[in-house]
Amino acid sequence: MKRGLLVVLSGPSGVGKGTVLKEFIDDPSLKLAYSVSLTTREKRPNEVEGVNYNFVSRDQFESAIKNGELLEYAEFVGNYYGTPLSTVNKLRDEGKNVLLEIEVQGCIQVREKCPDALTIFLVPPSMEELEKRIRGRNTEPEEIVQQRLAKANRELDMVGQYKYVVCNEDPKLAADIISIIIKRHMD
Ligand SMILES: Nc1ncnc2c1ncn2[C@@H]1O[C@H](COP(=O)(O)OP(=O)(O)OP(=O)(O)O)[C@@H](O)[C@H]1O
Ligand SMILES: Nc1nc2c(ncn2[C@@H]2O[C@H](COP(=O)(O)O)[C@@H](O)[C@H]2O)c(=O)[nH]1
């Protein structure tokens, strides 16, 4: 059986990664499996343990780092986020194309370890629109919104690290473009 691809969808917080991926993740022709990350962040009211994230303590996360259990990890605005290595390997060995939805530092680590990873950077139409989206989501207090926006400016400078850049003006259109990119790499 052909080993599955490693697909990395990255981009600044609030650009719409989660919104766009909902438009293509269940397309059976893409054979995708979503990699559920570990995080030390507080669960948001609409999130489900084991579906959006596996929510863990800082001690549990640091043990996972020490034991080499993570493909990549990063500290993002005060919390740890990381990708469980064994799950990614198992799914890829089953022929599934594994989708990571991660921030920029994590993507750089993935590229170093898996140079053939298919890396896609989602960008907003403008910084004003990005700010509108983060605020409109209403999930973070003002202080965290400010930190995420400051980080977004630095992350957008890393656009050259990615194989593909897709603008999220319209989620369905962005999803269609990403689906075409994945299909091309499945051949
Ligand atoms: N193309 C779009 N046009 C307008 N609003 C959008 C678009 N895409 C996403 N949004 C809105 O922007 C907000 C942020 O989207 P989303 O939560 O998917 O971003 P994200 O990149 O996954 O964020 P994070 O990395 O912080 O998890 C949501 O309220 C979503 O409905
Ligand atoms: N490096 C990693 N980044 C991750 C991972 N899982 C999610 N993320 C990214 O963190 C930020 C913040 O997420 P939020 O859910 O608190 O809004 C966002 O850019 C995510 O894509 C991971 O495993 N590794």
GROMACS .gro file of C-alpha atoms and ligand atoms in nm:
model
  242
    1MET     CA    1   0.000   0.000   0.000
    2LYS     CA    2   0.121   0.350  -0.085
    3ARG     CA    3   0.209   0.553   0.227
    4GLY     CA    4  -0.017   0.854   0.281
    5LEU     CA    5   0.095   1.213   0.232
    6LEU     CA    6   0.169   1.454   0.512
    7VAL     CA    7  -0.031   1.771   0.442
    8VAL     CA    8   0.036   2.081   0.653
    9LEU     CA    9  -0.222   2.360   0.657
   10SER     CA   10  -0.078   2.663   0.826
   11GLY     CA   11  -0.145   3.034   0.851
   12PRO     CA   12  -0.204   3.304   1.111
   13SER     CA   13  -0.461   3.260   1.384
   14GLY     CA   14  -0.806   3.362   1.261
   15VAL     CA   15  -0.726   3.339   0.888
   16GLY     CA   16  -0.985   3.061   0.856
   17LYS     CA   17  -0.788   2.733   0.857
   18GLY     CA   18  -1.059   2.550   1.053
   19THR     CA   19  -1.338   2.701   0.843
   20VAL     CA   20  -1.172   2.612   0.512
   21LEU     CA   21  -1.074   2.261   0.611
   22LYS     CA   22  -1.436   2.177   0.704
   23GLU     CA   23  -1.513   2.229   0.334
   24PHE     CA   24  -1.279   1.953   0.213
   25ILE     CA   25  -1.179   1.721   0.500
   26ASP     CA   26  -1.469   1.477   0.442
   27ASP     CA   27  -1.422   1.448   0.065
   28PRO     CA   28  -1.359   1.071   0.032
   29SER     CA   29  -1.149   1.115  -0.283
   30LEU     CA   30  -0.886   1.303  -0.076
   31LYS     CA   31  -0.849   1.015   0.179
   32LEU     CA   32  -0.773   1.262   0.457
   33ALA     CA   33  -0.738   1.203   0.829
   34TYR     CA   34  -0.720   1.503   1.065
   35SER     CA   35  -0.437   1.489   1.316
   36VAL     CA   36  -0.573   1.583   1.660
   37SER     CA   37  -0.310   1.790   1.842
   38LEU     CA   38  -0.221   1.805   2.208
   39THR     CA   39  -0.259   2.145   2.370
   40THR     CA   40  -0.231   2.302   2.714
   41ARG     CA   41  -0.482   2.574   2.614
   42GLU     CA   42  -0.817   2.595   2.795
   43LYS     CA   43  -1.100   2.425   2.608
   44ARG     CA   44  -1.340   2.667   2.438
   45PRO     CA   45  -1.712   2.608   2.507
   46ASN     CA   46  -1.778   2.468   2.156
   47GLU     CA   47  -1.476   2.235   2.154
   48VAL     CA   48  -1.481   1.859   2.212
   49GLU     CA   49  -1.200   1.666   2.380
   50GLY     CA   50  -1.039   1.423   2.135
   51VAL     CA   51  -1.204   1.591   1.834
   52ASN     CA   52  -1.065   1.947   1.828
   53TYR     CA   53  -0.771   1.877   2.060
   54ASN     CA   54  -0.649   1.649   2.333
   55PHE     CA   55  -0.637   1.894   2.625
   56VAL     CA   56  -0.348   1.817   2.863
   57SER     CA   57  -0.161   1.979   3.152
   58ARG     CA   58   0.180   2.144   3.105
   59ASP     CA   59   0.339   1.851   3.294
   60GLN     CA   60   0.179   1.599   3.057
   61PHE     CA   61   0.290   1.802   2.754
   62GLU     CA   62   0.647   1.834   2.882
   63SER     CA   63   0.661   1.456   2.940
   64ALA     CA   64   0.547   1.403   2.579
   65ILE     CA   65   0.833   1.630   2.462
   66LYS     CA   66   1.085   1.448   2.684
   67ASN     CA   67   0.972   1.105   2.564
   68GLY     CA   68   1.001   1.200   2.196
   69GLU     CA   69   0.627   1.152   2.139
   70LEU     CA   70   0.579   1.464   1.926
   71LEU     CA   71   0.650   1.513   1.555
   72GLU     CA   72   0.665   1.887   1.623
   73TYR     CA   73   0.555   2.131   1.888
   74ALA     CA   74   0.552   2.503   1.959
   75GLU     CA   75   0.461   2.748   2.230
   76PHE     CA   76   0.200   2.985   2.088
   77VAL     CA   77   0.079   3.286   2.291
   78GLY     CA   78   0.145   3.115   2.626
   79ASN     CA   79   0.031   2.761   2.546
   80TYR     CA   80   0.190   2.448   2.406
   81TYR     CA   81   0.059   2.280   2.090
   82GLY     CA   82   0.200   1.960   1.939
   83THR     CA   83   0.143   1.676   1.694
   84PRO     CA   84   0.150   1.315   1.821
   85LEU     CA   85   0.406   1.127   1.613
   86SER     CA   86   0.275   0.771   1.657
   87THR     CA   87  -0.078   0.861   1.534
   88VAL     CA   88   0.057   1.040   1.227
   89ASN     CA   89   0.279   0.742   1.138
   90LYS     CA   90  -0.002   0.488   1.193
   91LEU     CA   91  -0.248   0.679   0.973
   92ARG     CA   92   0.009   0.731   0.696
   93ASP     CA   93   0.101   0.361   0.708
   94GLU     CA   94  -0.271   0.284   0.657
   95GLY     CA   95  -0.254   0.489   0.334
   96LYS     CA   96  -0.434   0.795   0.472
   97ASN     CA   97  -0.323   1.147   0.385
   98VAL     CA   98  -0.273   1.310   0.724
   99LEU     CA   99  -0.369   1.675   0.761
  100LEU     CA  100  -0.195   1.888   1.026
  101GLU     CA  101  -0.349   2.226   1.108
  102ILE     CA  102  -0.056   2.396   1.278
  103GLU     CA  103   0.125   2.728   1.319
  104VAL     CA  104   0.446   2.838   1.146
  105GLN     CA  105   0.719   2.722   1.390
  106GLY     CA  106   0.571   2.374   1.388
  107CYS     CA  107   0.561   2.370   1.010
  108ILE     CA  108   0.933   2.453   0.995
  109GLN     CA  109   1.007   2.153   1.221
  110VAL     CA  110   0.791   1.926   1.003
  111ARG     CA  111   0.975   2.042   0.691
  112GLU     CA  112   1.310   1.957   0.850
  113LYS     CA  113   1.195   1.608   0.950
  114CYS     CA  114   0.978   1.533   0.643
  115PRO     CA  115   1.107   1.737   0.346
  116ASP     CA  116   0.837   1.584   0.124
  117ALA     CA  117   0.553   1.726   0.339
  118LEU     CA  118   0.299   1.920   0.135
  119THR     CA  119   0.299   2.261   0.303
  120ILE     CA  120   0.017   2.509   0.236
  121PHE     CA  121  -0.001   2.859   0.383
  122LEU     CA  122  -0.339   3.025   0.406
  123VAL     CA  123  -0.328   3.406   0.393
  124PRO     CA  124  -0.600   3.665   0.460
  125PRO     CA  125  -0.703   3.918   0.192
  126SER     CA  126  -0.569   4.193   0.426
  127MET     CA  127  -0.459   4.252   0.786
  128GLU     CA  128  -0.780   4.449   0.845
  129GLU     CA  129  -0.986   4.148   0.740
  130LEU     CA  130  -0.773   3.918   0.963
  131GLU     CA  131  -0.838   4.142   1.263
  132LYS     CA  132  -1.210   4.146   1.182
  133ARG     CA  133  -1.216   3.765   1.172
  134ILE     CA  134  -1.026   3.716   1.502
  135ARG     CA  135  -1.248   3.967   1.680
  136GLY     CA  136  -1.564   3.839   1.512
  137ARG     CA  137  -1.497   3.488   1.642
  138ASN     CA  138  -1.515   3.625   1.995
  139THR     CA  139  -1.314   3.344   2.153
  140GLU     CA  140  -1.026   3.537   2.309
  141PRO     CA  141  -0.997   3.831   2.551
  142GLU     CA  142  -0.858   4.158   2.408
  143GLU     CA  143  -0.504   4.097   2.541
  144ILE     CA  144  -0.480   3.761   2.361
  145VAL     CA  145  -0.632   3.907   2.042
  146GLN     CA  146  -0.352   4.169   2.043
  147GLN     CA  147  -0.084   3.901   2.095
  148ARG     CA  148  -0.228   3.683   1.816
  149LEU     CA  149  -0.237   3.979   1.575
  150ALA     CA  150   0.124   4.076   1.657
  151LYS     CA  151   0.226   3.714   1.597
  152ALA     CA  152   0.031   3.708   1.268
  153ASN     CA  153   0.245   3.993   1.132
  154ARG     CA  154   0.563   3.793   1.199
  155GLU     CA  155   0.410   3.471   1.064
  156LEU     CA  156   0.311   3.633   0.735
  157ASP     CA  157   0.681   3.708   0.677
  158MET     CA  158   0.740   3.330   0.666
  159VAL     CA  159   0.531   3.281   0.355
  160GLY     CA  160   0.840   3.183   0.153
  161GLN     CA  161   0.884   2.868   0.367
  162TYR     CA  162   0.576   2.705   0.209
  163LYS     CA  163   0.524   2.510  -0.114
  164TYR     CA  164   0.183   2.669  -0.176
  165VAL     CA  165   0.012   2.992  -0.071
  166VAL     CA  166  -0.367   3.019  -0.088
  167CYS     CA  167  -0.571   3.331  -0.013
  168ASN     CA  168  -0.884   3.275   0.194
  169GLU     CA  169  -1.118   3.530   0.042
  170ASP     CA  170  -1.397   3.275   0.011
  171PRO     CA  171  -1.376   2.948   0.214
  172LYS     CA  172  -1.530   2.730  -0.058
  173LEU     CA  173  -1.293   2.863  -0.325
  174ALA     CA  174  -0.988   2.822  -0.096
  175ALA     CA  175  -1.102   2.465  -0.017
  176ASP     CA  176  -1.139   2.384  -0.389
  177ILE     CA  177  -0.785   2.511  -0.458
  178ILE     CA  178  -0.642   2.308  -0.168
  179SER     CA  179  -0.828   1.996  -0.289
  180ILE     CA  180  -0.672   2.036  -0.635
  181ILE     CA  181  -0.324   2.074  -0.479
  182ILE     CA  182  -0.368   1.756  -0.269
  183LYS     CA  183  -0.503   1.556  -0.566
  184ARG     CA  184  -0.205   1.655  -0.780
  185HIS     CA  185   0.030   1.517  -0.515
  186MET     CA  186  -0.167   1.191  -0.481
  187ASP     CA  187  -0.095   1.089  -0.840
  188LIG     N1  188  -1.335   3.360   0.391
  188LIG     C1  189  -1.387   3.407   0.504
  188LIG     N2  190  -1.460   3.521   0.503
  188LIG     C2  191  -1.512   3.572   0.616
  188LIG     N3  192  -1.498   3.514   0.740
  188LIG     C3  193  -1.427   3.400   0.747
  188LIG     C4  194  -1.368   3.340   0.632
  188LIG     N4  195  -1.302   3.229   0.670
  188LIG     C5  196  -1.320   3.219   0.804
  188LIG     N5  197  -1.394   3.320   0.850
  188LIG     C6  198  -1.432   3.349   0.991
  188LIG     O1  199  -1.312   3.389   1.059
  188LIG     C7  200  -1.311   3.341   1.193
  188LIG     C8  201  -1.182   3.263   1.217
  188LIG     O2  202  -1.187   3.143   1.143
  188LIG     P1  203  -1.122   3.008   1.196
  188LIG     O3  204  -1.159   2.983   1.339
  188LIG     O4  205  -1.156   2.901   1.097
  188LIG     O5  206  -0.966   3.046   1.187
  188LIG     P2  207  -0.837   2.961   1.221
  188LIG     O6  208  -0.733   3.000   1.123
  188LIG     O7  209  -0.872   2.816   1.228
  188LIG     O8  210  -0.800   3.015   1.364
  188LIG     P3  211  -0.703   2.952   1.478
  188LIG     O9  212  -0.574   2.925   1.415
  188LIG    O10  213  -0.696   3.058   1.581
  188LIG    O11  214  -0.770   2.826   1.528
  188LIG     C9  215  -1.438   3.258   1.212
  188LIG    O12  216  -1.536   3.336   1.278
  188LIG    C10  217  -1.480   3.225   1.068
  188LIG    O13  218  -1.620   3.209   1.057
  189LIG     N1  219   0.281   2.389   1.607
  189LIG     C1  220   0.154   2.353   1.628
  189LIG     N2  221   0.055   2.445   1.615
  189LIG     C2  222  -0.071   2.402   1.635
  189LIG     C3  223  -0.104   2.270   1.665
  189LIG     N3  224  -0.238   2.260   1.680
  189LIG     C4  225  -0.288   2.382   1.656
  189LIG     N4  226  -0.188   2.470   1.629
  189LIG     C5  227  -0.196   2.613   1.596
  189LIG     O1  228  -0.196   2.691   1.714
  189LIG     C6  229  -0.256   2.816   1.685
  189LIG     C7  230  -0.357   2.852   1.792
  189LIG     O2  231  -0.464   2.760   1.789
  189LIG     P1  232  -0.601   2.789   1.868
  189LIG     O3  233  -0.682   2.662   1.853
  189LIG     O4  234  -0.565   2.821   2.009
  189LIG     O5  235  -0.665   2.909   1.800
  189LIG     C8  236  -0.322   2.803   1.547
  189LIG     O6  237  -0.237   2.867   1.451
  189LIG     C9  238  -0.324   2.654   1.526
  189LIG     O7  239  -0.319   2.617   1.390
  189LIG    C10  240   0.003   2.176   1.675
  189LIG     O8  241  -0.014   2.057   1.701
  189LIG     N5  242   0.128   2.222   1.656
   0.00000   0.00000   0.00000
